[in-house]
Short mmCIF file of C-alpha atoms and ligand atoms in Angstrom, two decimals:
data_model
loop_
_atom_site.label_atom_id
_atom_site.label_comp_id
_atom_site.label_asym_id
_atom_site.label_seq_id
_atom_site.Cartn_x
_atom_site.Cartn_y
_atom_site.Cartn_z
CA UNK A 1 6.50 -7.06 19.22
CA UNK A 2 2.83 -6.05 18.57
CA UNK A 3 0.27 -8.28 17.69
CA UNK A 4 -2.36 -7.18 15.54
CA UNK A 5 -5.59 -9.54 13.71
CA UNK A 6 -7.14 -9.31 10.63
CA UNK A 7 -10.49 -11.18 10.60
CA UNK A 8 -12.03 -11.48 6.87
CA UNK A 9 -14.17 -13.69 5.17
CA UNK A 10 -11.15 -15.09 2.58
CA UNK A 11 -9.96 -15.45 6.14
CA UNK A 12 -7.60 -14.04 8.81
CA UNK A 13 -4.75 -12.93 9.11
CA UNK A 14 -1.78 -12.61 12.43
CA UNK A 15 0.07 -9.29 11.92
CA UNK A 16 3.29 -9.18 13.49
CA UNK A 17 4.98 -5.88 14.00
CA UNK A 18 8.25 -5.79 15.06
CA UNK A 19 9.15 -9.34 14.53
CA UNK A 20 12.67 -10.43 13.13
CA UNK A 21 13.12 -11.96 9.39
CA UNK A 22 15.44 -15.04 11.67
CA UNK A 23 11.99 -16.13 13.12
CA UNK A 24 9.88 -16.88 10.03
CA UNK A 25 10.44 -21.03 10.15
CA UNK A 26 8.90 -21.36 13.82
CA UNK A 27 5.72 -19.18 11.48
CA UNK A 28 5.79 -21.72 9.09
CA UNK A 29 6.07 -24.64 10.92
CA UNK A 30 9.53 -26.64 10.20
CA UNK A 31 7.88 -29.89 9.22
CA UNK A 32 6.08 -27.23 6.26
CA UNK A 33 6.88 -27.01 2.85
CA UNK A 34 7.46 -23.49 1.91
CA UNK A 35 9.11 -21.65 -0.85
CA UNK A 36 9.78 -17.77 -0.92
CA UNK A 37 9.17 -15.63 -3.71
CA UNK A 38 11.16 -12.21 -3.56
CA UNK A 39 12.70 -10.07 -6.04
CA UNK A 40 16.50 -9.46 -7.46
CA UNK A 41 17.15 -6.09 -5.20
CA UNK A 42 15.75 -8.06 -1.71
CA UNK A 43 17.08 -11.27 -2.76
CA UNK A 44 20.60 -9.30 -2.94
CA UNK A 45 20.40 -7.80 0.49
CA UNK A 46 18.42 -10.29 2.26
CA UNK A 47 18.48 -13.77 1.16
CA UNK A 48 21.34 -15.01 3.58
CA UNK A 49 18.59 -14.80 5.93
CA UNK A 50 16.28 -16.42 4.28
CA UNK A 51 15.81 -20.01 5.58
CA UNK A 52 16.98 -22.46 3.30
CA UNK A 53 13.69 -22.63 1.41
CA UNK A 54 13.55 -22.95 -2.50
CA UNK A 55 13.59 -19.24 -3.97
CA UNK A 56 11.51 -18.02 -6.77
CA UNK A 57 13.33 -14.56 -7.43
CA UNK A 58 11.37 -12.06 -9.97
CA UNK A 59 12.63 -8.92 -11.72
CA UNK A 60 12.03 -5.59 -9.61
CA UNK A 61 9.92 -2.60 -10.33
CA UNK A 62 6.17 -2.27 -11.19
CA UNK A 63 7.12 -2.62 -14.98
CA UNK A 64 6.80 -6.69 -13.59
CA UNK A 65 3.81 -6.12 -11.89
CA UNK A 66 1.90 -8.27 -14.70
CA UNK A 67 1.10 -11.77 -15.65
CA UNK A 68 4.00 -12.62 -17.39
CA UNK A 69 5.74 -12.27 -14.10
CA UNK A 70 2.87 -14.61 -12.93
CA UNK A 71 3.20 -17.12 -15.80
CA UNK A 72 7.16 -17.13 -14.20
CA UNK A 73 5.95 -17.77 -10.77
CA UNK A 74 3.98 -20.85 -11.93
CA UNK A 75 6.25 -22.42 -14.28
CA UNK A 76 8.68 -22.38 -11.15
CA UNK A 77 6.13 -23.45 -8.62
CA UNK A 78 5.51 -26.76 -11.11
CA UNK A 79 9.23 -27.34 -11.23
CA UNK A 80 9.39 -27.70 -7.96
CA UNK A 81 6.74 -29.85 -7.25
CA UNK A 82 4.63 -27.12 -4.81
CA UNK A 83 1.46 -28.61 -3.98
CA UNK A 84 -1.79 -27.51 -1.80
CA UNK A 85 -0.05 -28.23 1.11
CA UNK A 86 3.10 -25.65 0.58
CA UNK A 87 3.19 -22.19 1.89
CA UNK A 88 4.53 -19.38 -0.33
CA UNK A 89 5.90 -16.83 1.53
CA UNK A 90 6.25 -13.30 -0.45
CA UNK A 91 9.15 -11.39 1.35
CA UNK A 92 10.16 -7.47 -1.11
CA UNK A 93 7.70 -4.57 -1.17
CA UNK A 94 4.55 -4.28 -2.54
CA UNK A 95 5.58 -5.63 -5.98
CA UNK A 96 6.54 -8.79 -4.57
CA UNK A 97 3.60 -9.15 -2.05
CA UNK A 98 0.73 -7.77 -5.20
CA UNK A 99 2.24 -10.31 -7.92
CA UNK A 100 3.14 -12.91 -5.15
CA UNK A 101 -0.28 -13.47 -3.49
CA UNK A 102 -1.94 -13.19 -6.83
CA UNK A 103 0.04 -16.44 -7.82
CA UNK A 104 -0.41 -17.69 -4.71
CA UNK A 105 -4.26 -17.35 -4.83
CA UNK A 106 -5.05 -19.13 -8.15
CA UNK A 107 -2.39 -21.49 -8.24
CA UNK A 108 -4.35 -24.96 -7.81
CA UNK A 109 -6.97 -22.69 -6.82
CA UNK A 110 -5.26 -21.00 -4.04
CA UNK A 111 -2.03 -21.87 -1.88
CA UNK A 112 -1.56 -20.22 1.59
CA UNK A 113 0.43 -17.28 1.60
CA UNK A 114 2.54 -15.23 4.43
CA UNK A 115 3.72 -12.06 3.46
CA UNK A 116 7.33 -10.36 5.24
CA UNK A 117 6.75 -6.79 3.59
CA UNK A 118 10.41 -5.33 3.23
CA UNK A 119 9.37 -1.45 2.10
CA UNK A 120 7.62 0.87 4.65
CA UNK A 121 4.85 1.45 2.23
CA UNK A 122 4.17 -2.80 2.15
CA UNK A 123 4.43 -3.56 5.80
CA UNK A 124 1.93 -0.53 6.21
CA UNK A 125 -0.57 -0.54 2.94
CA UNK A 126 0.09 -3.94 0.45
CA UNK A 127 0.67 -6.66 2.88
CA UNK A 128 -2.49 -5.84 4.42
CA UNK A 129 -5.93 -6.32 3.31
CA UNK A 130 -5.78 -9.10 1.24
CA UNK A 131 -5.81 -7.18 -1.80
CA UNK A 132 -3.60 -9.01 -4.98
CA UNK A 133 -3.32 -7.66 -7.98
CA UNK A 134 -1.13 -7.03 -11.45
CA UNK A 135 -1.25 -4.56 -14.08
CA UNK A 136 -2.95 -4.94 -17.53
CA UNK A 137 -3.18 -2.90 -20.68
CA UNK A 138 -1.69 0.36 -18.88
CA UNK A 139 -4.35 -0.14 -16.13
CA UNK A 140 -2.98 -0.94 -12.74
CA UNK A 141 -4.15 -3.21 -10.45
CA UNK A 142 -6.89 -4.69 -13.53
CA UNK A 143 -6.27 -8.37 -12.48
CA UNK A 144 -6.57 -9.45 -9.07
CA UNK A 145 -7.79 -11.44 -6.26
CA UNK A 146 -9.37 -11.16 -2.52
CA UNK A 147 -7.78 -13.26 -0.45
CA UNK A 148 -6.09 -12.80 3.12
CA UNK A 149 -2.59 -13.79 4.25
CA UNK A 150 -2.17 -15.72 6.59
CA UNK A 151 0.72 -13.63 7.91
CA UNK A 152 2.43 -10.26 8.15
CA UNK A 153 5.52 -10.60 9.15
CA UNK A 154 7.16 -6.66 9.68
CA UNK A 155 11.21 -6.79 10.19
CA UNK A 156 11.73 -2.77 10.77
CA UNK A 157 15.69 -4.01 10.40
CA UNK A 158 15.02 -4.73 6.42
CA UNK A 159 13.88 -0.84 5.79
CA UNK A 160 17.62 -0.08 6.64
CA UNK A 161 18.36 -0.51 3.59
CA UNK A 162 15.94 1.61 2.02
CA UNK A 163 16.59 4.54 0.25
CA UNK A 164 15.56 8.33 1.90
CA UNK A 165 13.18 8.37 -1.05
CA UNK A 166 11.12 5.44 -0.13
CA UNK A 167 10.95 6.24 3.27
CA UNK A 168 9.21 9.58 2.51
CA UNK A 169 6.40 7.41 0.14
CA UNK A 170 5.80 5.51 3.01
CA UNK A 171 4.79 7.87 5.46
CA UNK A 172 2.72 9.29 2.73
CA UNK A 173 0.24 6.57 3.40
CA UNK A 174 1.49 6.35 7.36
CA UNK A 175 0.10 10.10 7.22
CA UNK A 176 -3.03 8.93 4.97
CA UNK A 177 -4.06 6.39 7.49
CA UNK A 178 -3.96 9.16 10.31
CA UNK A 179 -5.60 11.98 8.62
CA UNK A 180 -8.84 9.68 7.87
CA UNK A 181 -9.26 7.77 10.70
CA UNK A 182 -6.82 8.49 13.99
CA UNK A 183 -6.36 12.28 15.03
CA UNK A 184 -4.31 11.37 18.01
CA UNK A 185 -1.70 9.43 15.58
CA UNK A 186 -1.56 12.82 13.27
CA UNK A 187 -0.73 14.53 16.50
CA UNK A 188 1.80 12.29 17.04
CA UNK A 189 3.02 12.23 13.30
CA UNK A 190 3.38 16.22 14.29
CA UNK A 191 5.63 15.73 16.83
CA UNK A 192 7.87 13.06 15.57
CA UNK A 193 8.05 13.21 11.92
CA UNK A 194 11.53 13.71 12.00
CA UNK A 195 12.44 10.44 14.26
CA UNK A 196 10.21 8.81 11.58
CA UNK A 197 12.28 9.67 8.48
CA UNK A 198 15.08 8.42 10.89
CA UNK A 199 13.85 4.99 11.14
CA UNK A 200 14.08 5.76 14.71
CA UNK A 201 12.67 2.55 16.44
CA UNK A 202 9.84 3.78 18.96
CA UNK A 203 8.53 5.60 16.45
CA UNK A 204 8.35 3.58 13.45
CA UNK A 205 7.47 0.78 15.11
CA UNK A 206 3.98 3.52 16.58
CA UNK A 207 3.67 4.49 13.06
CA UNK A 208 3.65 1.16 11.24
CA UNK A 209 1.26 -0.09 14.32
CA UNK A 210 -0.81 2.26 14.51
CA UNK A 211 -1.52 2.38 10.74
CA UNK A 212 -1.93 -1.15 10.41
CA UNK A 213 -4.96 -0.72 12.99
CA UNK A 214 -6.43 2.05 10.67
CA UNK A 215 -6.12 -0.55 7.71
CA UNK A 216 -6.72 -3.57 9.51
CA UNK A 217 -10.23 -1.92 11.22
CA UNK A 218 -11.55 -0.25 7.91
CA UNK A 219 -11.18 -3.57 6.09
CA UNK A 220 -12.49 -5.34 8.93
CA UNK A 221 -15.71 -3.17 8.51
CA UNK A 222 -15.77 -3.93 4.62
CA UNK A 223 -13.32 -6.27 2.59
CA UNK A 224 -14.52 -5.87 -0.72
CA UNK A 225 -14.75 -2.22 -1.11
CA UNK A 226 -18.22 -1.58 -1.16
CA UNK A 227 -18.18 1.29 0.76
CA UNK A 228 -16.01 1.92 4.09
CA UNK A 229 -12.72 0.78 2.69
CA UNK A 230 -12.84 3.66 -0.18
CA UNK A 231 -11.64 5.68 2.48
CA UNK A 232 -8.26 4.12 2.26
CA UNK A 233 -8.38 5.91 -0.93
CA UNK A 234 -7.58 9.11 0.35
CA UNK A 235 -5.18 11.41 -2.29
CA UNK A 236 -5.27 7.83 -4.41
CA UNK A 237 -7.87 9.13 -6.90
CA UNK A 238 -5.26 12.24 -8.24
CA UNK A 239 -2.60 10.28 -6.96
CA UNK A 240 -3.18 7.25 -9.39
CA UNK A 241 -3.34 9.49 -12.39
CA UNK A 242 -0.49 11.21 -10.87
CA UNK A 243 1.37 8.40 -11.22
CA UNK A 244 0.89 7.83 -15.02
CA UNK A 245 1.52 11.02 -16.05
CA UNK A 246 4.36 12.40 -14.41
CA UNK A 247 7.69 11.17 -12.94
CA UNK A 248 6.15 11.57 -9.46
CA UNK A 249 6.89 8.15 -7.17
CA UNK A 250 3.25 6.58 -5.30
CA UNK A 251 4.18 8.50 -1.91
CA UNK A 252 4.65 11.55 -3.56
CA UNK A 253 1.70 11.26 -6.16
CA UNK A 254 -0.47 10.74 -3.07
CA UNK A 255 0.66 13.27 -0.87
CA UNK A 256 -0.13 15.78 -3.70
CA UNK A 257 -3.58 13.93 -4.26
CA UNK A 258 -3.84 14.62 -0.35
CA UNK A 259 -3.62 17.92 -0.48
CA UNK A 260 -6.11 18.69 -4.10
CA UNK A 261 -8.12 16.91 -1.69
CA UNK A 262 -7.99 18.79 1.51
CA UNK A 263 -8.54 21.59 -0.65
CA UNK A 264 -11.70 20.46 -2.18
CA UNK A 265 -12.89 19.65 1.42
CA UNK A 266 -12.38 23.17 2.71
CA UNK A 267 -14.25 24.24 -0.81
CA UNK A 268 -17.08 22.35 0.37
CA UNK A 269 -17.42 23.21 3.59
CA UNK A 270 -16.45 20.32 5.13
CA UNK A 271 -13.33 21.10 6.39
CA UNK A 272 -11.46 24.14 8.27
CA UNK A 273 -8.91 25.54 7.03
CA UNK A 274 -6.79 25.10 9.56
CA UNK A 275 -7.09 21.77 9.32
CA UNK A 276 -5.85 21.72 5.82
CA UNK A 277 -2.86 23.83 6.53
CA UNK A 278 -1.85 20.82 9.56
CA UNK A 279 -2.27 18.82 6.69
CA UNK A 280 -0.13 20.57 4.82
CA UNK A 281 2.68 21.14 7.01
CA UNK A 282 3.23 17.76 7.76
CA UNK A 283 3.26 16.87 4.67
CA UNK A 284 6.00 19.16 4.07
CA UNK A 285 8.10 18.53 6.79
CA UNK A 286 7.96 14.41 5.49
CA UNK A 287 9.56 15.91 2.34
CA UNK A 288 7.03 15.04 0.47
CA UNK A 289 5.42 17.64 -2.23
CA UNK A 290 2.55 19.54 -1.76
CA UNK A 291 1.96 21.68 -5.58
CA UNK A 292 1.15 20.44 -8.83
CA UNK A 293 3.52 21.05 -10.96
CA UNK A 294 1.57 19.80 -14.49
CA UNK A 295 -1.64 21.22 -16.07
CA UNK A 296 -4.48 20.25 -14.02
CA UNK A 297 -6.20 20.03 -17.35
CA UNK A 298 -3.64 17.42 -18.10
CA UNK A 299 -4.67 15.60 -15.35
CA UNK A 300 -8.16 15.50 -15.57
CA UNK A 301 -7.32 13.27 -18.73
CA UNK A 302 -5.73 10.91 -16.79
CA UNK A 303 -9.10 11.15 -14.12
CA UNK A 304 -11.29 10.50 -16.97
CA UNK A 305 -9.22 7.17 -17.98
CA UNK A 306 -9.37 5.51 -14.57
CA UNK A 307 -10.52 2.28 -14.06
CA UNK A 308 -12.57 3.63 -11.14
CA UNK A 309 -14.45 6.04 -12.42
CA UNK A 310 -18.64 5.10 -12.42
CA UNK A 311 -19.91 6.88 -15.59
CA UNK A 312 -19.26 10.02 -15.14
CA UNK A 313 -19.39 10.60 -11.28
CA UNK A 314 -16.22 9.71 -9.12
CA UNK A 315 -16.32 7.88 -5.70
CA UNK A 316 -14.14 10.61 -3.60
CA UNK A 317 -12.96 10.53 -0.34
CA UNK A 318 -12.45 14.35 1.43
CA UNK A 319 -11.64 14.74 4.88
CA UNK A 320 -14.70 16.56 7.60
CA UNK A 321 -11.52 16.84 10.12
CA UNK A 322 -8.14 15.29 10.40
CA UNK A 323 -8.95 11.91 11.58
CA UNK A 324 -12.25 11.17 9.78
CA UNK A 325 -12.96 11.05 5.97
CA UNK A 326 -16.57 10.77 3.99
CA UNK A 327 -16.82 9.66 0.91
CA UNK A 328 -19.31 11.25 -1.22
CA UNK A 329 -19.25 11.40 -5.70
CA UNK A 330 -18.36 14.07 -7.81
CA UNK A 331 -17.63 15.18 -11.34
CA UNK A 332 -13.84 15.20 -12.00
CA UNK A 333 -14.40 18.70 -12.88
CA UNK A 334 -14.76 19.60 -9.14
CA UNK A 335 -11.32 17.87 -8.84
CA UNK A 336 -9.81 19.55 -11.73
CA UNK A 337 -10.61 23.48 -10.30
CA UNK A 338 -9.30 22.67 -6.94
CA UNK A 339 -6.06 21.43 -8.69
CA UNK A 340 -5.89 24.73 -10.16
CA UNK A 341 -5.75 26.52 -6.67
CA UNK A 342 -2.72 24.06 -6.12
CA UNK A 343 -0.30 25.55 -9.29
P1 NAD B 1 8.34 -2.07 -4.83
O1 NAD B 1 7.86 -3.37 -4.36
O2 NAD B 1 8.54 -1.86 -6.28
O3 NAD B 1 9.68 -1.70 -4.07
C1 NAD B 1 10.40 -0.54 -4.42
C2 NAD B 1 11.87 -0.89 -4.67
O4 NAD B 1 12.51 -1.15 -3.44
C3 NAD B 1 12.08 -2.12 -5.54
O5 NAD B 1 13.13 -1.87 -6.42
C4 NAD B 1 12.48 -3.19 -4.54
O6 NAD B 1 13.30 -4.16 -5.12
C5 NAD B 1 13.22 -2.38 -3.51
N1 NAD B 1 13.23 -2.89 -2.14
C6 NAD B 1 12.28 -3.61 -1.51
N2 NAD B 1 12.62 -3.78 -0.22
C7 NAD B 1 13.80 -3.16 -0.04
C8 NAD B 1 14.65 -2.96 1.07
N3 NAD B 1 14.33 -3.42 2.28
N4 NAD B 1 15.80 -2.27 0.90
C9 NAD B 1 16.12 -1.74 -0.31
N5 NAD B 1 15.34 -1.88 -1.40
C10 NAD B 1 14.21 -2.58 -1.26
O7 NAD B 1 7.37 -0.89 -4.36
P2 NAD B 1 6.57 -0.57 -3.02
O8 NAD B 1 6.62 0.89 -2.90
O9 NAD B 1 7.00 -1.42 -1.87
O10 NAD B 1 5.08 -1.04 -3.38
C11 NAD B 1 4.37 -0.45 -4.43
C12 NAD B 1 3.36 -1.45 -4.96
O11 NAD B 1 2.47 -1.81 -3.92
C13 NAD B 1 2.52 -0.88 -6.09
O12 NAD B 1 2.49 -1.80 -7.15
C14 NAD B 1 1.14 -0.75 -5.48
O13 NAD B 1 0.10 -0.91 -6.41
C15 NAD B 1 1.16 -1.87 -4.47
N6 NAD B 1 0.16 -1.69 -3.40
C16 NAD B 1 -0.71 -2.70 -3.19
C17 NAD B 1 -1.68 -2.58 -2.20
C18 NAD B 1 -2.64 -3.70 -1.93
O14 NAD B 1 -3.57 -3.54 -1.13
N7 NAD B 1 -2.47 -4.84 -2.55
C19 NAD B 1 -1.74 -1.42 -1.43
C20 NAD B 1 -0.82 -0.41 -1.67
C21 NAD B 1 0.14 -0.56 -2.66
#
């Protein structure tokens, strides 16, 4: 098991990588309230190993990712009495963990929460951070909060039962964390990519580590986003609009948002191209896609609608080499012509 801490000013949180679902009531403490909130597919495969907490159980998918889901949450957590002193302990992907800790954090003006991520993408990007947000009007992640777990519990047993498909989106952000911030873990992603997809133990249990201290060190460094922790947003600026306009999954958005980015890098200079064909490859040999397959003036619609974007100048993170990232602004224009190189 590897022990990793998150120190923030909504406070910290005790990452545990590695450590079985069976050992969440000695977390809790057994004298502690706690209720779970999960969702329909986990509760299915999981919840006879739930301790016998109460269970708030929530519709799946990021169509639920809003406040009516939240309204849900609350009208249960009244019914059954939870008060300041209860823990609620999210355990599904990154659904679950986004719409759970935002409940969690305004209900009676903020309840502790633990977090048992059950998707590779969760126990290595959404359970971490102490981001919690829903979806409003079309605009994702509108409606949120700041405010840190008090646990990460990561069971590598419960991504089993994940499908191919959702392994693949999570190393799109296991290869994210590498390519900005650790170049010995993208030479490692290079050699064991394949033992990854496997679920093979030694090495997902390196890769969700070792990209938990990317997160967990860049949020360290700055919690609210003013600056450092944009770098996390690596291939999330295309990927996001990705996302809305095509049938393209997060991982797979990203990973093509990776590489309009690497692209743009070498354009400016900042990166070899060599570089951006490593980049490349691996991305490829995760399965993940690497073209654009819609018309990048299509997307630069869906640039010009994001939430993000500052006037007309977009905060965008390119890499200088695998293993570092700068973030610097541009026009979605720029973005726009290097997706055209990608066709
Ligand atoms: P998800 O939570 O929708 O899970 C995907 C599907 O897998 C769901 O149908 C779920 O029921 C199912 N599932 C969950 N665990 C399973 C398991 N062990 N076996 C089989 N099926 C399982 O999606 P996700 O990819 O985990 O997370 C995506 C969400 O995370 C997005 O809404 C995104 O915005 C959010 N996110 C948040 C942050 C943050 O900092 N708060 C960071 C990254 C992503």
């Amino acid at each position: 098991m590897i022990h990793l801490r998150l120190v923030g000013k909504t406070g910290g949180s005790e990452i545990l990588i590695g450590k079985p679902l069976a050992r969440l009531p000695e977390l809790v403490g057994r004298e502690r309230n706690a209720v779970i909130v999960t969702d329909e597919n986990v509760a299915r495969l999981y919840a006879t190993s739930f301790p016998s907490w109460p269970v708030v159980t929530i519709p799946p998918g990021e169509q639920n990712k809003n406040l009516p889901t939240v309204l849900r949450i609350y009208r249960r957590f009244l019914e059954l009495g939870v008060d300041r002193q209860w823990l609620v302990v999210a355990v599904g992907g990154g659904v679950v963990c986004d719409v759970a800790g935002f409940a969690a954090s305004t209900y009676l003006r903020g309840l502790e929460i633990g977090f048992v991520p059950t998707t590779l993408l969760a126990q290595v990007d959404a359970a971490l951070g102490g981001k919690n947000g829903v979806n409003f009007y079309g605009y994702k992640n509108l409606v949120g909060t700041f405010r840190q777990p008090r646990f990460v519990l990561c069971d590598f047993e419960t991504l089993r039962s994940l499908p191919l498909q959702a392994v693949r989106s999570g190393l799109a952000e296991v290869i994210k964390a590498a390519a900005i911030a650790d170049r010995p873990m993208f030479g490692f992603l290079e050699k064991n990519i394949r033992s990854c997809l496997n679920l093979d133990r030694k090495a997902i249990a390196a890769a969700v580590a070792r990209s938990c201290r990317v997160k967990i060190d860049i949020v360290s460094r700055d919690e609210q986003e003013a600056g450092e922790r944009r770098k996390l947003n690596f291939g999330h600026t295309v990927g996001h609009a990705l996302e809305k306009i095509s049938r393209l999954d997060h991982g797979e958005a990203v990973a093509i948002g990776m590489a309009i980015a690497a692209r743009l890098s070498v354009r400016k200079g900042l990166l070899a191209k060599e570089e951006e064909a490593r980049l490349i490859r691996l991305l490829k040999e995760a399965g993940l896609p690497v073209t654009l397959r819609i018309k990048p003036s299509s997307l630069g619609r869906a640039l010009l609608k994001d939430k993000k974007r500052e006037n007309r100048n977009i905060h965008f993170v390119f890499l200088s080499k695998l293993g570092q990232a700068v973030v610097e602004k541009i026009v979605p224009q720029e973005i726009i012509e290097a997706a055209h190189d990608l066709r």
